[in-house]
Each structure stands twice: as C-alpha cells, then as structure tokens.
PDB file of C-alpha atoms and ligand atoms in Angstrom:
ATOM      1  CA  MET A 267     -17.316  45.638  -8.903  1.00 62.00           C
ATOM      2  CA  LEU A 268     -15.403  47.134  -6.716  1.00 91.00           C
ATOM      3  CA  TYR A 269     -14.627  46.449  -3.875  1.00 97.00           C
ATOM      4  CA  GLN A 270     -15.232  48.043   0.293  1.00 97.00           C
ATOM      5  CA  LEU A 271     -14.224  48.349   3.685  1.00 97.00           C
ATOM      6  CA  PRO A 272     -16.945  47.462   5.896  1.00 97.00           C
ATOM      7  CA  SER A 273     -17.890  49.563   8.869  1.00 97.00           C
ATOM      8  CA  LEU A 274     -16.849  47.849  11.820  1.00 97.00           C
ATOM      9  CA  SER A 275     -19.742  47.232  14.733  1.00 94.00           C
ATOM     10  CA  PHE A 276     -17.197  48.637  17.899  1.00 97.00           C
ATOM     11  CA  SER A 277     -15.391  51.457  18.231  1.00 98.00           C
ATOM     12  CA  TYR A 278     -11.582  51.141  17.385  1.00 98.00           C
ATOM     13  CA  ASP A 279     -11.303  51.073  22.065  1.00 98.00           C
ATOM     14  CA  ALA A 280     -13.909  48.065  22.336  1.00 98.00           C
ATOM     15  CA  MET A 281     -11.975  45.668  22.332  1.00 98.00           C
ATOM     16  CA  GLN A 282      -8.602  46.650  25.009  1.00 98.00           C
ATOM     17  CA  PRO A 283      -6.824  45.796  27.078  1.00 98.00           C
ATOM     18  CA  HIS A 284      -7.139  41.958  24.765  1.00 98.00           C
ATOM     19  CA  ILE A 285      -6.259  44.669  21.877  1.00 98.00           C
ATOM     20  CA  ASP A 286      -5.626  48.239  21.807  1.00 98.00           C
ATOM     21  CA  ALA A 287      -7.575  50.580  20.978  1.00 98.00           C
ATOM     22  CA  LEU A 288      -4.449  52.523  18.533  1.00 98.00           C
ATOM     23  CA  THR A 289      -3.616  48.611  17.499  1.00 98.00           C
ATOM     24  CA  MET A 290      -7.837  48.610  15.689  1.00 98.00           C
ATOM     25  CA  LYS A 291      -7.344  51.869  14.416  1.00 98.00           C
ATOM     26  CA  LEU A 292      -3.403  51.550  12.356  1.00 98.00           C
ATOM     27  CA  HIS A 293      -5.140  47.797  11.144  1.00 98.00           C
ATOM     28  CA  TYR A 294      -8.334  48.609   9.811  1.00 98.00           C
ATOM     29  CA  THR A 295      -7.258  52.842   8.930  1.00 98.00           C
ATOM     30  CA  ARG A 296      -4.590  51.945   6.938  1.00 97.00           C
ATOM     31  CA  HIS A 297      -3.220  48.347   6.329  1.00 98.00           C
ATOM     32  CA  HIS A 298      -6.970  47.335   5.597  1.00 98.00           C
ATOM     33  CA  THR A 299      -7.902  50.115   3.405  1.00 97.00           C
ATOM     34  CA  ALA A 300      -4.717  50.188   1.549  1.00 97.00           C
ATOM     35  CA  CYS A 301      -5.444  46.553   0.509  1.00 98.00           C
ATOM     36  CA  VAL A 302      -9.199  47.138  -0.395  1.00 98.00           C
ATOM     37  CA  GLY A 303      -7.406  50.273  -2.780  1.00 97.00           C
ATOM     38  CA  ASN A 304      -5.471  48.074  -4.157  1.00 97.00           C
ATOM     39  CA  LEU A 305      -7.402  45.074  -5.044  1.00 98.00           C
ATOM     40  CA  ASN A 306      -9.961  47.966  -6.821  1.00 97.00           C
ATOM     41  CA  LYS A 307      -6.584  49.098  -8.567  1.00 97.00           C
ATOM     42  CA  MET A 308      -5.757  45.664 -10.016  1.00 96.00           C
ATOM     43  CA  LEU A 309      -9.487  44.609 -11.323  1.00 96.00           C
ATOM     44  CA  GLU A 310     -10.200  48.394 -12.443  1.00 95.00           C
ATOM     45  CA  GLY A 311     -10.714  47.189 -16.251  1.00 90.00           C
ATOM     46  CA  SER A 312     -11.244  43.465 -15.523  1.00 94.00           C
ATOM     47  CA  GLU A 313     -15.040  42.894 -16.782  1.00 94.00           C
ATOM     48  CA  LYS A 314     -14.251  38.979 -15.867  1.00 96.00           C
ATOM     49  CA  LEU A 315     -13.089  39.336 -12.812  1.00 96.00           C
ATOM     50  CA  LEU A 316     -14.562  41.563 -11.168  1.00 95.00           C
ATOM     51  CA  ALA A 317     -17.696  39.553 -12.561  1.00 95.00           C
ATOM     52  CA  MET A 318     -17.070  36.439  -9.820  1.00 96.00           C
ATOM     53  CA  SER A 319     -17.056  37.110  -6.537  1.00 96.00           C
ATOM     54  CA  LEU A 320     -13.083  36.985  -4.590  1.00 97.00           C
ATOM     55  CA  GLU A 321     -14.057  33.759  -3.434  1.00 96.00           C
ATOM     56  CA  GLU A 322     -14.519  32.450  -6.428  1.00 96.00           C
ATOM     57  CA  ILE A 323     -11.249  34.656  -8.542  1.00 97.00           C
ATOM     58  CA  LEU A 324      -8.723  33.047  -5.455  1.00 97.00           C
ATOM     59  CA  TYR A 325     -10.237  29.459  -5.335  1.00 96.00           C
ATOM     60  CA  ASP A 326      -9.130  28.677  -9.263  1.00 96.00           C
ATOM     61  CA  ILE A 327      -5.848  31.776  -8.963  1.00 97.00           C
ATOM     62  CA  ARG A 328      -5.520  30.704 -12.800  1.00 96.00           C
ATOM     63  CA  VAL A 329      -7.663  32.495 -14.350  1.00 96.00           C
ATOM     64  CA  VAL A 330      -6.213  36.237 -13.152  1.00 97.00           C
ATOM     65  CA  PRO A 331      -3.467  37.284 -15.897  1.00 96.00           C
ATOM     66  CA  GLU A 332       0.017  36.358 -14.402  1.00 97.00           C
ATOM     67  CA  ALA A 333       1.380  39.736 -14.402  1.00 96.00           C
ATOM     68  CA  ILE A 334      -1.159  40.781 -11.502  1.00 97.00           C
ATOM     69  CA  ARG A 335      -1.870  37.466 -10.254  1.00 97.00           C
ATOM     70  CA  GLN A 336       0.902  37.700  -6.893  1.00 98.00           C
ATOM     71  CA  ALA A 337      -0.887  41.002  -6.574  1.00 98.00           C
ATOM     72  CA  VAL A 338      -4.592  40.064  -6.127  1.00 98.00           C
ATOM     73  CA  ARG A 339      -3.847  36.804  -4.395  1.00 98.00           C
ATOM     74  CA  ASN A 340      -2.070  39.222  -2.327  1.00 98.00           C
ATOM     75  CA  PHE A 341      -4.504  41.811  -1.466  1.00 98.00           C
ATOM     76  CA  ALA A 342      -7.602  40.015  -2.357  1.00 98.00           C
ATOM     77  CA  GLY A 343      -7.018  37.112   0.373  1.00 98.00           C
ATOM     78  CA  ALA A 344      -6.196  40.493   2.810  1.00 98.00           C
ATOM     79  CA  HIS A 345      -8.848  42.216   1.805  1.00 98.00           C
ATOM     80  CA  LEU A 346     -11.330  38.840   3.046  1.00 98.00           C
ATOM     81  CA  ASN A 347      -9.567  37.571   6.117  1.00 98.00           C
ATOM     82  CA  HIS A 348      -9.350  41.369   7.741  1.00 98.00           C
ATOM     83  CA  SER A 349     -13.299  40.999   6.844  1.00 98.00           C
ATOM     84  CA  LEU A 350     -13.905  37.596   8.700  1.00 98.00           C
ATOM     85  CA  PHE A 351     -11.105  38.467  11.184  1.00 98.00           C
ATOM     86  CA  TRP A 352     -13.624  41.827  12.302  1.00 98.00           C
ATOM     87  CA  HIS A 353     -16.641  40.211  11.957  1.00 98.00           C
ATOM     88  CA  THR A 354     -15.647  37.192  14.549  1.00 98.00           C
ATOM     89  CA  MET A 355     -14.271  39.685  17.288  1.00 98.00           C
ATOM     90  CA  ALA A 356     -16.765  41.616  20.021  1.00 98.00           C
ATOM     91  CA  PRO A 357     -15.465  42.989  23.132  1.00 97.00           C
ATOM     92  CA  SER A 358     -18.015  40.157  25.377  1.00 95.00           C
ATOM     93  CA  GLY A 359     -16.355  37.305  22.968  1.00 97.00           C
ATOM     94  CA  GLY A 360     -13.926  34.554  24.480  1.00 98.00           C
ATOM     95  CA  GLY A 361     -15.280  31.314  26.773  1.00 97.00           C
ATOM     96  CA  ILE A 362     -17.146  28.317  24.702  1.00 97.00           C
ATOM     97  CA  PRO A 363     -18.907  27.562  21.577  1.00 97.00           C
ATOM     98  CA  GLY A 364     -22.750  25.464  22.935  1.00 94.00           C
ATOM     99  CA  GLY A 365     -24.946  25.161  20.821  1.00 94.00           C
ATOM    100  CA  SER A 366     -25.300  23.356  17.481  1.00 94.00           C
ATOM    101  CA  PHE A 367     -21.648  24.193  16.379  1.00 96.00           C
ATOM    102  CA  GLY A 368     -20.332  23.479  19.552  1.00 97.00           C
ATOM    103  CA  LYS A 369     -21.681  20.248  18.822  1.00 97.00           C
ATOM    104  CA  VAL A 370     -19.988  19.717  16.064  1.00 96.00           C
ATOM    105  CA  LEU A 371     -16.438  21.123  17.164  1.00 97.00           C
ATOM    106  CA  ASN A 372     -16.408  18.185  20.190  1.00 97.00           C
ATOM    107  CA  ASP A 373     -16.793  15.849  17.483  1.00 96.00           C
ATOM    108  CA  CYS A 374     -13.950  16.657  15.170  1.00 96.00           C
ATOM    109  CA  PHE A 375     -11.782  17.747  17.890  1.00 97.00           C
ATOM    110  CA  GLY A 376     -12.779  15.976  21.173  1.00 97.00           C
ATOM    111  CA  ASP A 377     -13.113  18.803  23.165  1.00 97.00           C
ATOM    112  CA  PHE A 378     -12.919  22.838  22.965  1.00 98.00           C
ATOM    113  CA  TYR A 379      -9.498  23.102  24.978  1.00 97.00           C
ATOM    114  CA  THR A 380      -7.916  20.088  22.685  1.00 98.00           C
ATOM    115  CA  PHE A 381      -9.050  22.318  19.885  1.00 98.00           C
ATOM    116  CA  LYS A 382      -7.782  25.888  21.831  1.00 98.00           C
ATOM    117  CA  GLN A 383      -4.928  23.185  22.089  1.00 98.00           C
ATOM    118  CA  THR A 384      -4.099  23.100  18.307  1.00 98.00           C
ATOM    119  CA  PHE A 385      -5.177  26.321  17.240  1.00 98.00           C
ATOM    120  CA  THR A 386      -2.625  27.748  19.222  1.00 98.00           C
ATOM    121  CA  LYS A 387      -0.106  25.269  18.399  1.00 98.00           C
ATOM    122  CA  THR A 388      -0.472  25.907  14.870  1.00 98.00           C
ATOM    123  CA  ALA A 389      -1.037  29.072  15.136  1.00 98.00           C
ATOM    124  CA  MET A 390       2.846  29.270  17.201  1.00 98.00           C
ATOM    125  CA  GLU A 391       4.199  27.953  15.049  1.00 98.00           C
ATOM    126  CA  ARG A 392       3.568  30.676  11.473  1.00 98.00           C
ATOM    127  CA  PHE A 393       6.711  30.932  10.539  1.00 96.00           C
ATOM    128  CA  GLY A 394       7.107  34.711   9.725  1.00 96.00           C
ATOM    129  CA  SER A 395       3.449  36.448   8.415  1.00 98.00           C
ATOM    130  CA  GLY A 396       0.100  34.850   8.320  1.00 98.00           C
ATOM    131  CA  TRP A 397      -2.007  33.502   8.991  1.00 98.00           C
ATOM    132  CA  ALA A 398      -4.712  30.326  11.980  1.00 98.00           C
ATOM    133  CA  TRP A 399      -7.792  29.197  10.717  1.00 98.00           C
ATOM    134  CA  LEU A 400     -11.087  27.100  11.791  1.00 98.00           C
ATOM    135  CA  GLY A 401     -11.859  26.606   8.213  1.00 98.00           C
ATOM    136  CA  VAL A 402     -14.501  23.817   6.274  1.00 96.00           C
ATOM    137  CA  GLY A 403     -13.527  21.657   4.617  1.00 93.00           C
ATOM    138  CA  PRO A 404     -15.982  19.905   1.522  1.00 88.00           C
ATOM    139  CA  TYR A 405     -17.301  16.810   3.777  1.00 89.00           C
ATOM    140  CA  ASN A 406     -18.416  20.220   6.086  1.00 90.00           C
ATOM    141  CA  ASP A 407     -15.751  19.102   8.432  1.00 93.00           C
ATOM    142  CA  LEU A 408     -13.558  21.507  10.888  1.00 97.00           C
ATOM    143  CA  GLU A 409      -9.840  21.880   9.343  1.00 97.00           C
ATOM    144  CA  VAL A 410      -7.026  23.676  11.743  1.00 98.00           C
ATOM    145  CA  LEU A 411      -4.813  24.894  10.160  1.00 98.00           C
ATOM    146  CA  SER A 412      -2.443  28.418   8.878  1.00 98.00           C
ATOM    147  CA  THR A 413      -1.511  29.734   5.488  1.00 98.00           C
ATOM    148  CA  PRO A 414       1.439  32.635   5.263  1.00 98.00           C
ATOM    149  CA  ASN A 415       1.515  35.711   3.795  1.00 98.00           C
ATOM    150  CA  GLU A 416      -2.610  36.920   3.414  1.00 98.00           C
ATOM    151  CA  ASP A 417      -3.134  33.536   1.199  1.00 98.00           C
ATOM    152  CA  SER A 418      -6.871  32.727   1.757  1.00 98.00           C
ATOM    153  CA  PRO A 419      -7.467  29.155   3.251  1.00 98.00           C
ATOM    154  CA  ILE A 420     -10.281  28.883   0.091  1.00 97.00           C
ATOM    155  CA  MET A 421      -6.821  28.882  -2.357  1.00 97.00           C
ATOM    156  CA  TYR A 422      -6.106  25.352  -0.052  1.00 96.00           C
ATOM    157  CA  GLY A 423     -10.101  24.324  -0.491  1.00 95.00           C
ATOM    158  CA  PHE A 424     -11.450  25.413   2.720  1.00 96.00           C
ATOM    159  CA  ARG A 425     -14.016  28.020   3.819  1.00 97.00           C
ATOM    160  CA  PRO A 426     -12.473  29.885   6.763  1.00 98.00           C
ATOM    161  CA  ILE A 427     -15.261  30.565  10.040  1.00 98.00           C
ATOM    162  CA  LEU A 428     -12.082  31.939  12.586  1.00 98.00           C
ATOM    163  CA  GLY A 429      -9.049  33.273  11.810  1.00 98.00           C
ATOM    164  CA  VAL A 430      -6.563  35.533  14.148  1.00 98.00           C
ATOM    165  CA  ASP A 431      -3.681  37.602  11.922  1.00 98.00           C
ATOM    166  CA  LEU A 432      -0.408  37.108  12.738  1.00 98.00           C
ATOM    167  CA  TRP A 433       1.094  39.834  11.578  1.00 98.00           C
ATOM    168  CA  GLU A 434       3.573  41.412  13.582  1.00 98.00           C
ATOM    169  CA  HIS A 435       1.454  44.400  12.321  1.00 98.00           C
ATOM    170  CA  ALA A 436      -1.767  42.682  14.719  1.00 98.00           C
ATOM    171  CA  TYR A 437      -0.148  42.704  17.638  1.00 98.00           C
ATOM    172  CA  TYR A 438       3.920  44.862  17.833  1.00 98.00           C
ATOM    173  CA  LEU A 439       2.604  47.656  19.839  1.00 98.00           C
ATOM    174  CA  THR A 440       1.561  46.310  22.626  1.00 98.00           C
ATOM    175  CA  TYR A 441       2.456  42.281  23.192  1.00 98.00           C
ATOM    176  CA  GLN A 442       5.772  43.134  20.702  1.00 97.00           C
ATOM    177  CA  ASN A 443       7.830  39.044  20.643  1.00 96.00           C
ATOM    178  CA  ARG A 444       4.582  38.007  22.551  1.00 98.00           C
ATOM    179  CA  LYS A 445       2.874  36.950  20.262  1.00 98.00           C
ATOM    180  CA  ALA A 446       1.464  33.427  22.360  1.00 98.00           C
ATOM    181  CA  ASP A 447       0.314  36.339  24.829  1.00 98.00           C
ATOM    182  CA  TYR A 448      -1.249  37.793  21.461  1.00 98.00           C
ATOM    183  CA  ILE A 449      -3.018  34.530  20.681  1.00 98.00           C
ATOM    184  CA  GLU A 450      -3.746  34.009  24.383  1.00 98.00           C
ATOM    185  CA  ALA A 451      -5.613  37.384  24.208  1.00 98.00           C
ATOM    186  CA  TRP A 452      -7.806  37.406  21.582  1.00 98.00           C
ATOM    187  CA  TRP A 453      -9.232  34.192  22.731  1.00 98.00           C
ATOM    188  CA  ASN A 454     -11.004  37.010  24.952  1.00 98.00           C
ATOM    189  CA  LEU A 455     -12.417  38.467  21.340  1.00 98.00           C
ATOM    190  CA  VAL A 456     -13.575  35.562  19.492  1.00 98.00           C
ATOM    191  CA  ASN A 457     -17.983  35.596  18.419  1.00 98.00           C
ATOM    192  CA  TRP A 458     -18.892  32.213  18.840  1.00 98.00           C
ATOM    193  CA  GLN A 459     -22.709  33.200  17.902  1.00 97.00           C
ATOM    194  CA  ARG A 460     -20.882  34.437  13.951  1.00 98.00           C
ATOM    195  CA  VAL A 461     -18.810  31.345  13.972  1.00 98.00           C
ATOM    196  CA  GLY A 462     -21.767  29.105  14.419  1.00 97.00           C
ATOM    197  CA  GLU A 463     -23.763  31.111  11.927  1.00 97.00           C
ATOM    198  CA  LEU A 464     -20.724  31.201   9.386  1.00 97.00           C
ATOM    199  CA  TYR A 465     -20.276  27.634  10.044  1.00 96.00           C
ATOM    200  CA  LEU A 466     -24.689  26.661   9.377  1.00 95.00           C
ATOM    201  CA  HIS A 467     -24.139  28.800   6.374  1.00 94.00           C
ATOM    202  CA  CYS A 468     -21.041  26.347   5.302  1.00 94.00           C
ATOM    203  CA  ALA A 469     -23.266  23.140   5.595  1.00 91.00           C
ATOM    204  CA  GLU A 470     -26.519  24.669   3.789  1.00 90.00           C
ATOM    205  CA  THR A 471     -24.903  25.620   1.134  1.00 87.00           C
ATOM    206  CA  SER A 472     -23.500  22.925  -1.393  1.00 54.00           C
ATOM    207  CA  ARG A 473     -20.004  21.606  -1.630  1.00 52.00           C
ATOM    208  CA  SER A 474     -20.969  21.248  -5.003  1.00 50.00           C
ATOM    209  CA  ALA A 475     -20.579  25.675  -5.229  1.00 52.00           C
ATOM    210  CA  HIS A 476     -16.402  24.638  -2.960  1.00 51.00           C
ATOM    211  CA  PRO A 477     -15.847  20.529  -4.647  1.00 53.00           C
ATOM    212  CA  ALA A 478     -12.817  19.538  -2.937  1.00 53.00           C
ATOM    213  CA  LYS A 479      -9.677  20.189  -4.326  1.00 53.00           C
ATOM    214  CA  PRO A 480      -8.154  17.176  -6.553  1.00 45.00           C
TER     215      PRO A 480
HETATM  216 MN1  MN3 B 118      -3.603  42.809   9.296  1.00 56.15          MN
END
C-alpha cells in the first residue's frame, strides 16, 4: 500500500511555548510530507515491498534492492519515526507515568528520574542528526537508545514507544544551538498514556514476531 501523512490530533500552536507553531507546521507539512512522498516514489511498482509493513522492511532491510535500499531506509524510517513523535506528544503531556507502565519503567530503571536522566544524556550524546528512544526489547524489557539520521530502532531489534527528534529542524527556530533546553521542554509534551498503551501492545504481541537479532 502507499503511505499517507497521519492526521494530527492538535493544532500547530498547541505545543507552545515548548515547541513553536512555525516549527511544528514546517516539520509536519514539509519535512514529514516530503518523506512520505519520497517513500511512495521508492516503493512504487514493487509489489513485494508494498505487501510488507514498513516494520517488516526495516527489520530485514536486505529485502530491499540495493539501488533503493538507503533511500527506503531513510524515508521509511522517517515516516515511522515522525508518526510516533506526533502520536506520543500532547499539549497537556509531561509529568510522571503511573499505572502498570509506570511500574515497568521503575522496575527497569530504578525510578522515573533515573530514566529521564539516562534518556536525556543519550539524546545529548547523539552527535549530528538522529533520535533518542525508549524501545521495547525482545523480552519486553525497556531500553534507552539512540539512532543516527532516520534509522528506526526496529533495525536494531527494538520496538520504539517514545522518541525525540534531535535534528536541528525540530528545534532551531526557538532554541538555536540550545539542544538541552529543547529536550527539557519536550519532556513537558510526552503523552505517557499513549506511551503506556504502546508498551502494552508490544508486550501483548508475541515476541516471536520480532525475535531478537542474532
Ligand atoms: Mn524531523
């Protein structure tokens, strides 16, 4: 199937003051839109790839012909990454997750602040363009990781449930080179309810569908 831009459940100015309206608009209508267009162009005519999910393609990127492999890696990753970014963002987000997911997070990291510190440090240490993630590992364990460019955590054996875009286009209009301020502001937008739902979905679906990488 060909891919479409997901609709946003909020307006461009809803994330202010943490992320400005122009950044949100350009990020969604230009960056993400271009990725979807390019992804569809790459997949056009390939019945085999169009029959697979993007997750399946990225998990085994070698199924993609070499001539378009890097482009598919970039655009499929970008589409999934940004779709998750919008989905797990809310104007009334932030705070500390509770419920069963909050417990899992505490079990994995000790407490929320240790997790937040680890995630922020990982994001700060990403040199150049990329993302920081909270991913679900093969044993439903939670891991903080970072990927370069638009690589999806799926390529590294993790299903992402939360991610922050660390490309300069995600923050430069407001924060310029103050990446730490952007990351600190972004924590106020995390929709923990949706992150928890995504974790539950990962935990419920068999890990045989996503076996650990050798
Ligand atoms: Mn981006």
